[in-house]
Short mmCIF file of C-alpha atoms in Angstrom, two decimals:
data_model
loop_
_atom_site.label_atom_id
_atom_site.label_comp_id
_atom_site.label_asym_id
_atom_site.label_seq_id
_atom_site.Cartn_x
_atom_site.Cartn_y
_atom_site.Cartn_z
CA MET A 1 51.57 45.88 43.13
CA LYS A 2 52.79 49.22 41.48
CA LEU A 3 53.50 48.68 37.58
CA ASP A 4 56.53 49.40 36.17
CA ILE A 5 54.94 50.79 32.89
CA ASN A 6 58.70 51.53 31.62
CA ASP A 7 59.54 47.67 31.88
CA ASN A 8 56.98 47.09 28.82
CA ASP A 9 56.10 48.66 25.89
CA GLU A 10 52.91 46.69 25.38
CA LYS A 11 51.76 48.37 29.07
CA THR A 12 52.90 51.94 27.25
CA SER A 13 50.61 51.92 23.90
CA LEU A 14 47.28 52.33 25.02
CA SER A 15 46.08 49.46 25.31
CA ASN A 16 42.49 49.42 26.45
CA VAL A 17 42.00 47.83 29.51
CA PHE A 18 39.90 44.93 30.45
CA LEU A 19 39.42 44.04 34.35
CA ASP A 20 38.66 40.17 34.84
CA ASP A 21 39.65 38.30 37.10
CA THR A 22 39.84 34.90 35.35
CA ARG A 23 38.88 35.74 31.59
CA GLU A 24 40.79 37.10 28.62
CA PRO A 25 39.16 39.32 25.77
CA ILE A 26 38.43 36.60 23.87
CA ASN A 27 36.56 34.30 26.53
CA ALA A 28 34.18 38.10 26.02
CA TYR A 29 34.47 37.63 22.47
CA ASN A 30 33.22 34.06 22.65
CA GLN A 31 29.99 35.38 25.26
CA THR A 32 29.05 38.79 23.66
CA PHE A 33 30.61 38.63 19.71
CA ASP A 34 31.24 42.32 20.14
CA LYS A 35 33.77 42.28 17.32
CA ILE A 36 36.31 44.85 19.92
CA TYR A 37 36.89 41.74 22.27
CA LYS A 38 38.52 40.54 19.30
CA ASP A 39 39.78 43.14 17.40
CA CYS A 40 41.23 45.81 19.90
CA LYS A 41 44.58 45.71 21.35
CA TRP A 42 44.12 44.97 25.67
CA PHE A 43 45.92 45.38 28.51
CA VAL A 44 44.04 42.34 31.04
CA VAL A 45 44.05 43.60 34.75
CA LYS A 46 42.66 41.44 37.38
CA ASP A 47 41.70 43.31 40.62
CA TYR A 48 40.75 46.85 41.77
CA ASN A 49 44.34 47.32 42.86
CA SER A 50 45.95 46.49 40.08
CA PHE A 51 43.10 48.93 37.89
CA ILE A 52 44.72 51.96 39.82
CA ASP A 53 47.81 51.46 39.60
CA TYR A 54 47.72 50.92 35.81
CA VAL A 55 45.45 53.46 35.34
CA THR A 56 47.29 55.97 37.33
CA ASP A 57 50.70 54.85 36.16
CA VAL A 58 49.63 55.37 32.16
CA PHE A 59 47.70 58.69 33.07
CA LYS A 60 51.38 59.89 34.56
CA LEU A 61 53.44 58.75 31.71
CA GLU A 62 51.09 58.93 28.31
CA LYS A 63 48.70 62.08 30.33
CA LYS A 64 45.81 60.58 28.63
CA LEU A 65 43.20 57.32 29.31
CA PRO A 66 43.11 54.14 27.38
CA LYS A 67 39.96 54.62 24.79
CA ILE A 68 37.93 51.40 25.61
CA PHE A 69 37.41 49.94 29.03
CA SER A 70 35.56 46.78 29.58
CA PHE A 71 35.12 45.90 33.45
CA ASP A 72 33.74 42.30 34.16
CA HIS A 73 31.80 43.06 38.05
CA ASN A 74 32.68 39.77 40.36
CA LEU A 75 36.30 39.82 40.57
CA ALA A 76 36.30 37.31 44.02
CA ASP A 77 34.26 34.83 45.51
CA GLU A 78 31.97 36.18 47.42
CA HIS A 79 31.11 38.53 44.56
CA TYR A 80 28.77 34.92 43.40
CA GLN A 81 27.17 34.53 47.20
CA SER A 82 24.08 36.65 46.63
CA GLU A 83 21.94 38.09 43.79
CA VAL A 84 21.62 41.19 45.95
CA PHE A 85 25.11 43.22 45.32
CA THR A 86 26.65 44.45 49.42
CA TYR A 87 28.76 46.64 48.14
CA ASP A 88 30.08 48.08 51.63
CA SER A 89 30.19 44.83 53.21
CA TYR A 90 33.20 43.02 50.40
CA ILE A 91 36.83 42.95 51.78
CA GLU A 92 37.61 42.47 47.80
CA LYS A 93 36.07 45.37 45.27
CA THR A 94 34.15 44.70 42.81
CA GLY A 95 34.31 46.01 38.87
CA TYR A 96 31.62 48.63 39.81
CA HIS A 97 34.04 49.96 43.10
CA CYS A 98 36.58 50.46 39.93
CA ALA A 99 33.97 52.06 37.48
CA LEU A 100 33.39 54.33 40.75
CA TRP A 101 37.25 55.22 40.95
CA LEU A 102 37.60 55.85 37.02
CA LYS A 103 35.01 58.19 36.98
CA LYS A 104 35.95 59.74 39.99
CA PHE A 105 39.50 60.24 38.30
CA CYS A 106 38.18 61.46 35.15
CA ASP A 107 36.31 64.21 37.02
CA ASN A 108 39.22 65.26 39.02
CA ASN A 109 41.61 65.29 36.83
CA LYS A 110 39.03 67.05 34.13
CA ILE A 111 39.19 64.72 31.18
CA ASP A 112 36.51 63.11 29.13
CA TYR A 113 35.18 59.76 29.79
CA PRO A 114 36.79 56.92 28.06
CA GLU A 115 34.25 54.36 25.96
CA ILE A 116 32.85 51.93 28.75
CA TYR A 117 31.84 48.31 28.49
CA SER A 118 30.93 45.90 30.64
CA HIS A 119 31.26 42.15 29.52
CA SER A 120 30.08 40.58 32.94
CA ALA A 121 27.67 37.09 33.19
CA SER A 122 26.16 39.07 36.00
CA PRO A 123 23.12 41.86 34.53
CA GLN A 124 22.52 43.41 37.50
CA GLY A 125 26.65 44.02 37.12
CA VAL A 126 26.32 45.32 34.18
CA GLU A 127 23.58 47.97 34.58
CA ASN A 128 25.43 48.70 38.02
CA ILE A 129 28.42 49.28 36.11
CA LEU A 130 27.12 51.23 33.21
CA ASN A 131 25.20 53.50 35.35
CA VAL A 132 28.15 54.92 36.62
CA PHE A 133 28.59 56.24 33.81
CA TYR A 134 25.03 56.81 31.65
CA SER A 135 22.78 57.36 34.46
CA GLU A 136 21.45 61.11 35.45
CA VAL A 137 21.20 60.67 39.13
#
């Protein structure tokens, strides 16, 4: 589903992006105690396609990205079925897939990476997401 950012002022004010299929930013604050989840303005997206739609729509309108992105890793039931992530076998995309897409989008458009956080309860998921942007390999 394509978002119509012209119909919602909240979407066009460059809110930070919070990717999570079930939780809201206040839940991430309660989990992490990081004040960004309580004090910042967030736009919540629930899945890979909504994430891509929102980011591309905002970039087309604003010519820049939101400052902060926070990723959950497991966005569908199938992501909880094993402690080892088999990314190529998933039907639904994970937060890791969203991070890969965002990095490529930034690289292709020659724009700086935003601040990246992960509020995922999966330690390996957090590591995988953050390594997309911060790993030297």
